[in-house]
PDB file of C-alpha atoms in Angstrom:
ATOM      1  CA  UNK O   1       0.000   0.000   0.000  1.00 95.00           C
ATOM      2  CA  UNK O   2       1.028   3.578  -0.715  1.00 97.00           C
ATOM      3  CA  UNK O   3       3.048   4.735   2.104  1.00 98.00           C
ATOM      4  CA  UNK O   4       4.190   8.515   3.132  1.00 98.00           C
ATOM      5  CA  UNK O   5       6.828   8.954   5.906  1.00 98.00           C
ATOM      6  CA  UNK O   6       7.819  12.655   6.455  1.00 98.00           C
ATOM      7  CA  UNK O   7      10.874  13.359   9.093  1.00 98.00           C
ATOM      8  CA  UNK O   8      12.959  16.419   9.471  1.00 97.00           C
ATOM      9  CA  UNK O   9      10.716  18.620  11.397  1.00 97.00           C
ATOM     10  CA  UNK O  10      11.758  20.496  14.722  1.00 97.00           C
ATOM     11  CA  UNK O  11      12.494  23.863  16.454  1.00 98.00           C
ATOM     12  CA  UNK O  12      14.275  25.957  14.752  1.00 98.00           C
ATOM     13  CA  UNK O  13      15.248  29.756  14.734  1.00 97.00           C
ATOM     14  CA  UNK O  14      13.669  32.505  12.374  1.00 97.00           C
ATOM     15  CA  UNK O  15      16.159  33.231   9.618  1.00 97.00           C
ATOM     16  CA  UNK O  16      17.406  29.710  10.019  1.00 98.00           C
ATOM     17  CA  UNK O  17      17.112  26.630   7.562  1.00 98.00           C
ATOM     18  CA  UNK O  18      15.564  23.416   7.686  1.00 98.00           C
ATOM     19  CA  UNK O  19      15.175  20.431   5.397  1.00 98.00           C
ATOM     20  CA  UNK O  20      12.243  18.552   5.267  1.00 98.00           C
ATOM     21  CA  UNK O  21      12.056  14.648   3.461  1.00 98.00           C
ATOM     22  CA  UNK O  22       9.283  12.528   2.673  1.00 98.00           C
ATOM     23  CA  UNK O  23       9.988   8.725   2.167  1.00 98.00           C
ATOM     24  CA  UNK O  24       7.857   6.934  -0.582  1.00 98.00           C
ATOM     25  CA  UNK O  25       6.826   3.270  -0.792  1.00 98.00           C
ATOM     26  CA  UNK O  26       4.121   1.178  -2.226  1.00 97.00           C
ATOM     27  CA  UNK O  27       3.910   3.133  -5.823  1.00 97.00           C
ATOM     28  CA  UNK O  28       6.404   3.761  -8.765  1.00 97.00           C
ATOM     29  CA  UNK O  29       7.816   6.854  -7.270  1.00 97.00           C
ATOM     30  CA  UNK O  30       9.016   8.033 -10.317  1.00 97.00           C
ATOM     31  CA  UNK O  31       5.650   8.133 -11.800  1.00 96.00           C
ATOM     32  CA  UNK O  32       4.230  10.787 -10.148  1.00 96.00           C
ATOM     33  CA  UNK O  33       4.357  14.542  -9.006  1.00 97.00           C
ATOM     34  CA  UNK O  34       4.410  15.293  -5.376  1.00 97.00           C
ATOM     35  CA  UNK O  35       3.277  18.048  -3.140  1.00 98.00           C
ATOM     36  CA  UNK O  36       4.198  19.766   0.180  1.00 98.00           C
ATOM     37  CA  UNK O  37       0.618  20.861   1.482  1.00 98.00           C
ATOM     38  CA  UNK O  38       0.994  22.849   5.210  1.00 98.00           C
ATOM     39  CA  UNK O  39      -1.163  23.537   8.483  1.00 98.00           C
ATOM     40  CA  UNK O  40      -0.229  25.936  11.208  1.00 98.00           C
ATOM     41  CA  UNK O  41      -1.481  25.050  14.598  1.00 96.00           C
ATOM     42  CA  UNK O  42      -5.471  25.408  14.438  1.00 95.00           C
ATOM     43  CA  UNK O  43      -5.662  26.694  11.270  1.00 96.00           C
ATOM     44  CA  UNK O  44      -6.524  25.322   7.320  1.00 96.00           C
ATOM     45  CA  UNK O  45      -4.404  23.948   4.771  1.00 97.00           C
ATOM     46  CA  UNK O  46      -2.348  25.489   2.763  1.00 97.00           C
ATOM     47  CA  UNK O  47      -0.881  24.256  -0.695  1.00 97.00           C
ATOM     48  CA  UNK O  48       3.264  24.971  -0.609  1.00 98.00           C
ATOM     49  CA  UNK O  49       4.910  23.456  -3.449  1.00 97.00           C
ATOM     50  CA  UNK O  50       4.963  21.068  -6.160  1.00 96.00           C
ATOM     51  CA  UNK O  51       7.626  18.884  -8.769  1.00 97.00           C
ATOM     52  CA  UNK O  52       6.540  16.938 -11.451  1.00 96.00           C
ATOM     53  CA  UNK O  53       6.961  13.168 -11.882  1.00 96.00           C
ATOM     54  CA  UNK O  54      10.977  13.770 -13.314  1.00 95.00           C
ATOM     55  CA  UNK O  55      11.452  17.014 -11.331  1.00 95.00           C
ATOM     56  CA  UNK O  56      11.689  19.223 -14.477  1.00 94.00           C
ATOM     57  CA  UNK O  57       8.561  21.313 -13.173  1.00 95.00           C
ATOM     58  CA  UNK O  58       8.633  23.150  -9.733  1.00 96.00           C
ATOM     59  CA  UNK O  59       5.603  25.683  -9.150  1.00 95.00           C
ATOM     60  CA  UNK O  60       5.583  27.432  -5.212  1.00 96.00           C
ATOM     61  CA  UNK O  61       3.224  29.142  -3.328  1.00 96.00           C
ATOM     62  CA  UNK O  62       3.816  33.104  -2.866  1.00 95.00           C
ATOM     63  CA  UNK O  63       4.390  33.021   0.598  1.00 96.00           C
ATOM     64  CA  UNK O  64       7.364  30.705   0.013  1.00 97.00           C
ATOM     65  CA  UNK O  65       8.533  31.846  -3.106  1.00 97.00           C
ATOM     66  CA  UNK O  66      12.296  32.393  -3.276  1.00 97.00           C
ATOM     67  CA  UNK O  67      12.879  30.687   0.364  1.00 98.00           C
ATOM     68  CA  UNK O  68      11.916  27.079  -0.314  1.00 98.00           C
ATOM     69  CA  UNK O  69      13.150  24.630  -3.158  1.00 98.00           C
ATOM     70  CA  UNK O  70      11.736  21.604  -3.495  1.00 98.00           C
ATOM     71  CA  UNK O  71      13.476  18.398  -4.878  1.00 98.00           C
ATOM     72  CA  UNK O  72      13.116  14.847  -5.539  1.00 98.00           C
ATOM     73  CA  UNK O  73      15.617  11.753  -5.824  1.00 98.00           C
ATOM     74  CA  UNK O  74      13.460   9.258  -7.745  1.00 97.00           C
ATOM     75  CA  UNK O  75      16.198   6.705  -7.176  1.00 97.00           C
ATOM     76  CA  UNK O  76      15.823   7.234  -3.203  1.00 98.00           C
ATOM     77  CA  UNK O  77      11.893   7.432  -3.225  1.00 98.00           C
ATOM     78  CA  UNK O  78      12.622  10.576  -1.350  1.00 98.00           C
ATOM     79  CA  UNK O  79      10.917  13.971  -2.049  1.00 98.00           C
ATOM     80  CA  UNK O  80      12.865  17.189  -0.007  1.00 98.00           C
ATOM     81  CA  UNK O  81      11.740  20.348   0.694  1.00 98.00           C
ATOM     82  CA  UNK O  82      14.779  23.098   1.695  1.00 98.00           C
ATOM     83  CA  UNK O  83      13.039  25.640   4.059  1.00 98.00           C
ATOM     84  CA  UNK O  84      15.577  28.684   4.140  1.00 98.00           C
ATOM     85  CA  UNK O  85      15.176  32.286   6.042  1.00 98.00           C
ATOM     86  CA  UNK O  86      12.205  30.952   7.746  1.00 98.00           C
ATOM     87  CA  UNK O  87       9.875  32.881   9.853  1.00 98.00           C
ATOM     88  CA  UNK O  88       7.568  32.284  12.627  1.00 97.00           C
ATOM     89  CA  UNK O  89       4.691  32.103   9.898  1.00 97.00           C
ATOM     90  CA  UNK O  90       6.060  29.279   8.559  1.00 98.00           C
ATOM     91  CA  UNK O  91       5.505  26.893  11.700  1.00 98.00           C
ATOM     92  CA  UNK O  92       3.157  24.418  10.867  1.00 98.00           C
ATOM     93  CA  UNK O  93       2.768  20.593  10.341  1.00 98.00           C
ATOM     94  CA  UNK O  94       4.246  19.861   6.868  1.00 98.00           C
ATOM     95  CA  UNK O  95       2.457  16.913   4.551  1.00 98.00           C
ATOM     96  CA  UNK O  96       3.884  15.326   1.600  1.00 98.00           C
ATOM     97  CA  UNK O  97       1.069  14.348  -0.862  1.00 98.00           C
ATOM     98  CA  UNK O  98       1.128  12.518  -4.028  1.00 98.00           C
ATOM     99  CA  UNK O  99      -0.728  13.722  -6.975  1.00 96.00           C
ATOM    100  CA  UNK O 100      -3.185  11.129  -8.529  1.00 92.00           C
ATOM    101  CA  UNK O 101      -2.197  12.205 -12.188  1.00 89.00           C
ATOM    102  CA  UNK O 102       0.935  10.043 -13.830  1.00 89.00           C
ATOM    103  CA  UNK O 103       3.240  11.327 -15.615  1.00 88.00           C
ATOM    104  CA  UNK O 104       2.070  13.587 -18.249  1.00 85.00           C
ATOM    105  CA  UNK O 105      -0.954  13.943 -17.473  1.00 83.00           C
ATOM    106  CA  UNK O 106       0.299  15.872 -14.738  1.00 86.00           C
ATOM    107  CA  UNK O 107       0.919  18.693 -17.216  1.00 83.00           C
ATOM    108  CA  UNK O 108      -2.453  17.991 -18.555  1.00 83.00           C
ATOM    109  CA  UNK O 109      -4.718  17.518 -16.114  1.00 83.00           C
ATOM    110  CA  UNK O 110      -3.111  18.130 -12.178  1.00 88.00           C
ATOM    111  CA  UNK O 111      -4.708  15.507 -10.095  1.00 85.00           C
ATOM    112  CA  UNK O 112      -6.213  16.477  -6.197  1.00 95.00           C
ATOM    113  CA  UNK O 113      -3.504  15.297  -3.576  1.00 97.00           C
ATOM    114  CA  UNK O 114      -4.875  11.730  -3.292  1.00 96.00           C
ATOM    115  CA  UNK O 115      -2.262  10.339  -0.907  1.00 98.00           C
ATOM    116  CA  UNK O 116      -0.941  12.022   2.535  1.00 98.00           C
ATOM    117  CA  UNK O 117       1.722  11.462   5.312  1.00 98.00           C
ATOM    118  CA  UNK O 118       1.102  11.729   8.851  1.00 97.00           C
ATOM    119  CA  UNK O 119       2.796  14.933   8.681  1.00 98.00           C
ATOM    120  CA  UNK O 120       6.149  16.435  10.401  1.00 98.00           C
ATOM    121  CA  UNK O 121       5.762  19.633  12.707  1.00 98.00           C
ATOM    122  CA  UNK O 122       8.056  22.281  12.166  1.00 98.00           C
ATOM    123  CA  UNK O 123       8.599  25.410  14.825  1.00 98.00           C
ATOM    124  CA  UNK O 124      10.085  28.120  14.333  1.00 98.00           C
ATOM    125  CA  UNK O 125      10.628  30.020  17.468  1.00 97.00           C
ATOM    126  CA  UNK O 126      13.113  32.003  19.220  1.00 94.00           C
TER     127      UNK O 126
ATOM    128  CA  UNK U   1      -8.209  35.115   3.139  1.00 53.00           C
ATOM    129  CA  UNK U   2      -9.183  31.618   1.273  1.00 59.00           C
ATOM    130  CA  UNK U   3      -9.767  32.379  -2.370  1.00 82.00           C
ATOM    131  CA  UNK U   4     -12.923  29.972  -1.278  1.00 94.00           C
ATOM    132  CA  UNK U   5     -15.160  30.023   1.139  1.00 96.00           C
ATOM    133  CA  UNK U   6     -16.653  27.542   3.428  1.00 97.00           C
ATOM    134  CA  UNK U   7     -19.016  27.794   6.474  1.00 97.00           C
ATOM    135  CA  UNK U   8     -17.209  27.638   9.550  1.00 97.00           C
ATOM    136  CA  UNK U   9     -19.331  24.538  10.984  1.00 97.00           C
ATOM    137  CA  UNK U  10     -22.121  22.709  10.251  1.00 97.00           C
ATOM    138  CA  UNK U  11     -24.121  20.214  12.482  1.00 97.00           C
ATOM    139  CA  UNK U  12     -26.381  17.610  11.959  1.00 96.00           C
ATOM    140  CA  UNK U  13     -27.922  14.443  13.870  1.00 96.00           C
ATOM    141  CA  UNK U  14     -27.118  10.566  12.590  1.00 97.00           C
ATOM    142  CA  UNK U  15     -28.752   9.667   9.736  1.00 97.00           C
ATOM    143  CA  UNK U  16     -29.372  13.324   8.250  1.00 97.00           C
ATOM    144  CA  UNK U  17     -27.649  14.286   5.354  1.00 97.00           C
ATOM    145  CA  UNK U  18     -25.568  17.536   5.424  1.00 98.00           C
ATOM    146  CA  UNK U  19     -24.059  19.648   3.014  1.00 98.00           C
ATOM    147  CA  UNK U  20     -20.937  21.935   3.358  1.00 98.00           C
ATOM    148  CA  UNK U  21     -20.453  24.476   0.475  1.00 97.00           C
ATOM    149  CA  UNK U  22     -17.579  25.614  -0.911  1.00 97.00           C
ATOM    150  CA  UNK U  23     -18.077  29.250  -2.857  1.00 96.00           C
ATOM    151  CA  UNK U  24     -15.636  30.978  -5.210  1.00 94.00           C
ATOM    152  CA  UNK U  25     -16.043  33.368  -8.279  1.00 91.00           C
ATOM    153  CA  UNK U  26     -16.424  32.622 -12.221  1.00 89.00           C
ATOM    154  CA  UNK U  27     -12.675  32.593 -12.791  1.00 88.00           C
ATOM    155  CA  UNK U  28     -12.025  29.681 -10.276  1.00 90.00           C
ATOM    156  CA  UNK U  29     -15.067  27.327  -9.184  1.00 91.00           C
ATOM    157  CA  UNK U  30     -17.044  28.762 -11.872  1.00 90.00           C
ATOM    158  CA  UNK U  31     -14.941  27.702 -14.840  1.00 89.00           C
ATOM    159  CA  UNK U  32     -12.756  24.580 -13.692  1.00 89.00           C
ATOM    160  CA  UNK U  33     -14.255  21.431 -12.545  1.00 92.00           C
ATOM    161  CA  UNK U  34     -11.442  20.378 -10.366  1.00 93.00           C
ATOM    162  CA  UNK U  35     -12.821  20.645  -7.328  1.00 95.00           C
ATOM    163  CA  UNK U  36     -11.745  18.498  -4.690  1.00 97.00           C
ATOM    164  CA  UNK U  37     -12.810  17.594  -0.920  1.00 98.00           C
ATOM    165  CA  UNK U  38     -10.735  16.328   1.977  1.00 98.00           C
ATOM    166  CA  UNK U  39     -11.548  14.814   5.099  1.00 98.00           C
ATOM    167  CA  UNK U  40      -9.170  15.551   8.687  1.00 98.00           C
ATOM    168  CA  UNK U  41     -10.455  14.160  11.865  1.00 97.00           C
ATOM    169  CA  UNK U  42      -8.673  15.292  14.643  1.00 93.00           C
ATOM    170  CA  UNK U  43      -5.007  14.755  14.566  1.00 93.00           C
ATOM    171  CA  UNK U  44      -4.959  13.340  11.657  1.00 96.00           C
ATOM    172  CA  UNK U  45      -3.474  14.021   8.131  1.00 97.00           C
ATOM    173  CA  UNK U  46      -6.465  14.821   5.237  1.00 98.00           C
ATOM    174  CA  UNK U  47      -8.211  12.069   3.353  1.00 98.00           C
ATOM    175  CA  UNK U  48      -9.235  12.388  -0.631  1.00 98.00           C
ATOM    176  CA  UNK U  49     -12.960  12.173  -0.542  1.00 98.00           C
ATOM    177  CA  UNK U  50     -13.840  13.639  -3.964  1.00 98.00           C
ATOM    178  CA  UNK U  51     -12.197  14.509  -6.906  1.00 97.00           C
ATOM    179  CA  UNK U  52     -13.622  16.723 -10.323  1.00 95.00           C
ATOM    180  CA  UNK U  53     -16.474  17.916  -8.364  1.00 96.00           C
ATOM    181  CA  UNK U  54     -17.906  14.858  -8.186  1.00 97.00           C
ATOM    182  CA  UNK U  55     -15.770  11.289  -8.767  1.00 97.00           C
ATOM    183  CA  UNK U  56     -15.294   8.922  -5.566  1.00 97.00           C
ATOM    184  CA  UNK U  57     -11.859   7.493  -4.941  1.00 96.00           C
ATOM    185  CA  UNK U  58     -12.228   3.642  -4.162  1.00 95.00           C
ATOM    186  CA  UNK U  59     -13.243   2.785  -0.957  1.00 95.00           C
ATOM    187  CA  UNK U  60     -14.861   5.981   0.031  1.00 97.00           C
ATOM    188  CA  UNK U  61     -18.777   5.387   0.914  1.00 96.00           C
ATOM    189  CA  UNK U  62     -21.387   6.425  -1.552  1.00 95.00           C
ATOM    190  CA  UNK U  63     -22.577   8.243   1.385  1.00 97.00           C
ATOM    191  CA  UNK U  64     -20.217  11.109   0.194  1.00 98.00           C
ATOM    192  CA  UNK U  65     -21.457  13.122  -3.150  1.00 98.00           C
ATOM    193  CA  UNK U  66     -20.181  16.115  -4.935  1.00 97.00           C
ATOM    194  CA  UNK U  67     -21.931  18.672  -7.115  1.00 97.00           C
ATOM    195  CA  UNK U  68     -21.450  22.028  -8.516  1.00 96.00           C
ATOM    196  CA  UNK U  69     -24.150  24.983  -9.569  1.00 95.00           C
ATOM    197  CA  UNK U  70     -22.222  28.009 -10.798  1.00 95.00           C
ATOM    198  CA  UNK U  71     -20.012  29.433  -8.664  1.00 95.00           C
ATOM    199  CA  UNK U  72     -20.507  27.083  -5.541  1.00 97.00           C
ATOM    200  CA  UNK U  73     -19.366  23.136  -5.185  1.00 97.00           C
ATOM    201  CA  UNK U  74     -20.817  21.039  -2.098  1.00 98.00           C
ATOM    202  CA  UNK U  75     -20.287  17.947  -0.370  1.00 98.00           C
ATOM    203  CA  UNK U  76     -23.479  16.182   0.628  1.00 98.00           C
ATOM    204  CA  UNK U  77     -23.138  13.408   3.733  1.00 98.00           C
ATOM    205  CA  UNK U  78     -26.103  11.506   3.670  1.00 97.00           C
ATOM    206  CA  UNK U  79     -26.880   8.588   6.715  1.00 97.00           C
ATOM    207  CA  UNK U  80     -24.771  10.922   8.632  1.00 97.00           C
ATOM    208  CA  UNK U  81     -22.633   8.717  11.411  1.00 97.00           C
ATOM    209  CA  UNK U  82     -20.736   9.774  14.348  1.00 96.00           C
ATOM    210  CA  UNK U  83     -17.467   8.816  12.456  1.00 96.00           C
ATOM    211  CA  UNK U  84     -18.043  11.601   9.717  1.00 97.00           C
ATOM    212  CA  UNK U  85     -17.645  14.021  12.456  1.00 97.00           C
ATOM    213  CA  UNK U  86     -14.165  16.181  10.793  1.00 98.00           C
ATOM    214  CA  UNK U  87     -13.216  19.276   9.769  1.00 98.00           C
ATOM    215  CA  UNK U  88     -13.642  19.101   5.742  1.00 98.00           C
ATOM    216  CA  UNK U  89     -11.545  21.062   3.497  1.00 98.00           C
ATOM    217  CA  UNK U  90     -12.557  21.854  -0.380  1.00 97.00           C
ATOM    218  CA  UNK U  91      -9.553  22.507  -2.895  1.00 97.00           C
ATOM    219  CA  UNK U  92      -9.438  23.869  -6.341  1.00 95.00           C
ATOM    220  CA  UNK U  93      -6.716  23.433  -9.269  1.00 92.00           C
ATOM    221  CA  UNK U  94      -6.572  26.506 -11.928  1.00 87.00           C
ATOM    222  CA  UNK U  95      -4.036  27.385 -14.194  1.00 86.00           C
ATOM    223  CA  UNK U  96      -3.631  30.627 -12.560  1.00 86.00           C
ATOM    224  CA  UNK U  97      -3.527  29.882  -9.008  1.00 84.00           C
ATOM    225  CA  UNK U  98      -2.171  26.784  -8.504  1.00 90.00           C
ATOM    226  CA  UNK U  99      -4.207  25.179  -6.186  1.00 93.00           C
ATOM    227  CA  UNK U 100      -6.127  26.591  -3.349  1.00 95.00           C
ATOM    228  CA  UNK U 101      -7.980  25.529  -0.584  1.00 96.00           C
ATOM    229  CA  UNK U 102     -11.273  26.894   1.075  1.00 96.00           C
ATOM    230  CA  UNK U 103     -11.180  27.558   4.729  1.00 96.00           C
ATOM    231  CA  UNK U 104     -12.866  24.417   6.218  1.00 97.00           C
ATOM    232  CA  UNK U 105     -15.737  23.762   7.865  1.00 98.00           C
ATOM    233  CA  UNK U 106     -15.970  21.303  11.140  1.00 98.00           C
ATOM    234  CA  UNK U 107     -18.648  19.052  10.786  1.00 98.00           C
ATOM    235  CA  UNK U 108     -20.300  17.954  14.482  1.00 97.00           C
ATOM    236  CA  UNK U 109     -22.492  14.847  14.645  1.00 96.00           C
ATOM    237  CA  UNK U 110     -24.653  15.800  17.352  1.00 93.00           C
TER     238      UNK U 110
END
């Protein structure tokens, strides 16, 4: 079955950087574009990034524009997201979701996020 | 400020249906059909409930529907049940935006 693990979360200084990972199983990693989707504490989700299937496509969110940089190793199964100069506006538990359109279709016709991990919390606090 | 809008809660006793709207303008929900809907109980990461407005991943219950009428898209819960009771999310894919996702509503099961 698909599986999701994110890790890399923590407390961490504003202005400082993180790096996030996500650890794929069950599914051709390769095959499909993947998604960092946020919460902050008590609050709604909020889309942050996305790669395509091959990483050749990387589309952000404003608010993180120019700070985070997403990446994938398709021969780990591992999707990353760099957080740099981060804020306190960026704490928030940090999902890794996989898009349900393969491939090109991605390009075509961008599936809803149809897989999730549990999610890694990251703090940014003084 | 969500680009869409959902009702802050809704309520409802088991075995009523309810419906949570999601609203948004005739450049977004208006003109693209990929409308989404997400389930998070508490503590929990979001579950895929509906996809395109109105498709059901396998092994969601046809208990869950999805519909749009101009500008709005809804989930309907029908045979409401106390595990239903989660805060639901509604997401949108455009070409312009990205995609987006409407406040959330918490649904109680009273």
């Amino acid at each position: 079955q698909v599986q999701l693990v994110e890790s890399g979360g923590g407390v961490v200084q504003p202005g400082r950087s993180l790096r996030l990972s996500c650890a794929a199983s069950g599914f051709t990693f390769s095959s499909y574009a993947m998604h960092w989707v946020r919460q902050a504490p008590g609050k709604g989700l909020e889309w942050v990034a996305v790669i395509s299937y091959d990483g050749s496509n990387k589309y952000y969110a404003d608010s993180v524009k120019g700070r985070f940089t997403i990446s994938r190793d398709n021969s780990k199964n591992t999707l990353y997201l760099q957080m740099n100069s981060l804020r306190a506006e960026d704490t928030a538990v940090y999902y890794c979701a996989r898009d349900k359109a393969p491939e090109l279709r991605f390009f075509v016709a961008p599936g809803p996020f149809d897989y999730w991990g549990q999610g890694t919390l990251v703090t940014v606090s003084s | 400020q969500s680009a869409l809008t959902q009702p802050p809660s809704v309520s409802g006793s088991p075995g009523q249906s309810v419906t949570i709207s999601c609203t948004g303008t005739s450049s977004d929900v208006g003109s693209y059909n990929r409308v989404s809907w997400y389930q998070q109980p508490p503590g929990t990461a979001p579950k895929l409930m509906i996809y395109e407005v109105s498709n059901r991943p396998s092994g969601v219950p046809d208990r869950f529907s999805g519909s749009k009428s101009g500008n709005t898209a809804s989930l309907t819960i029908s045979g409401l049940q106390a595990e239903d009771e989660a805060d639901y999310y509604c997401s949108l894919y455009t070409s312009s935006s990205l995609w987006v996702f409407g406040g959330g509503t918490k649904l109680t099961v009273l």
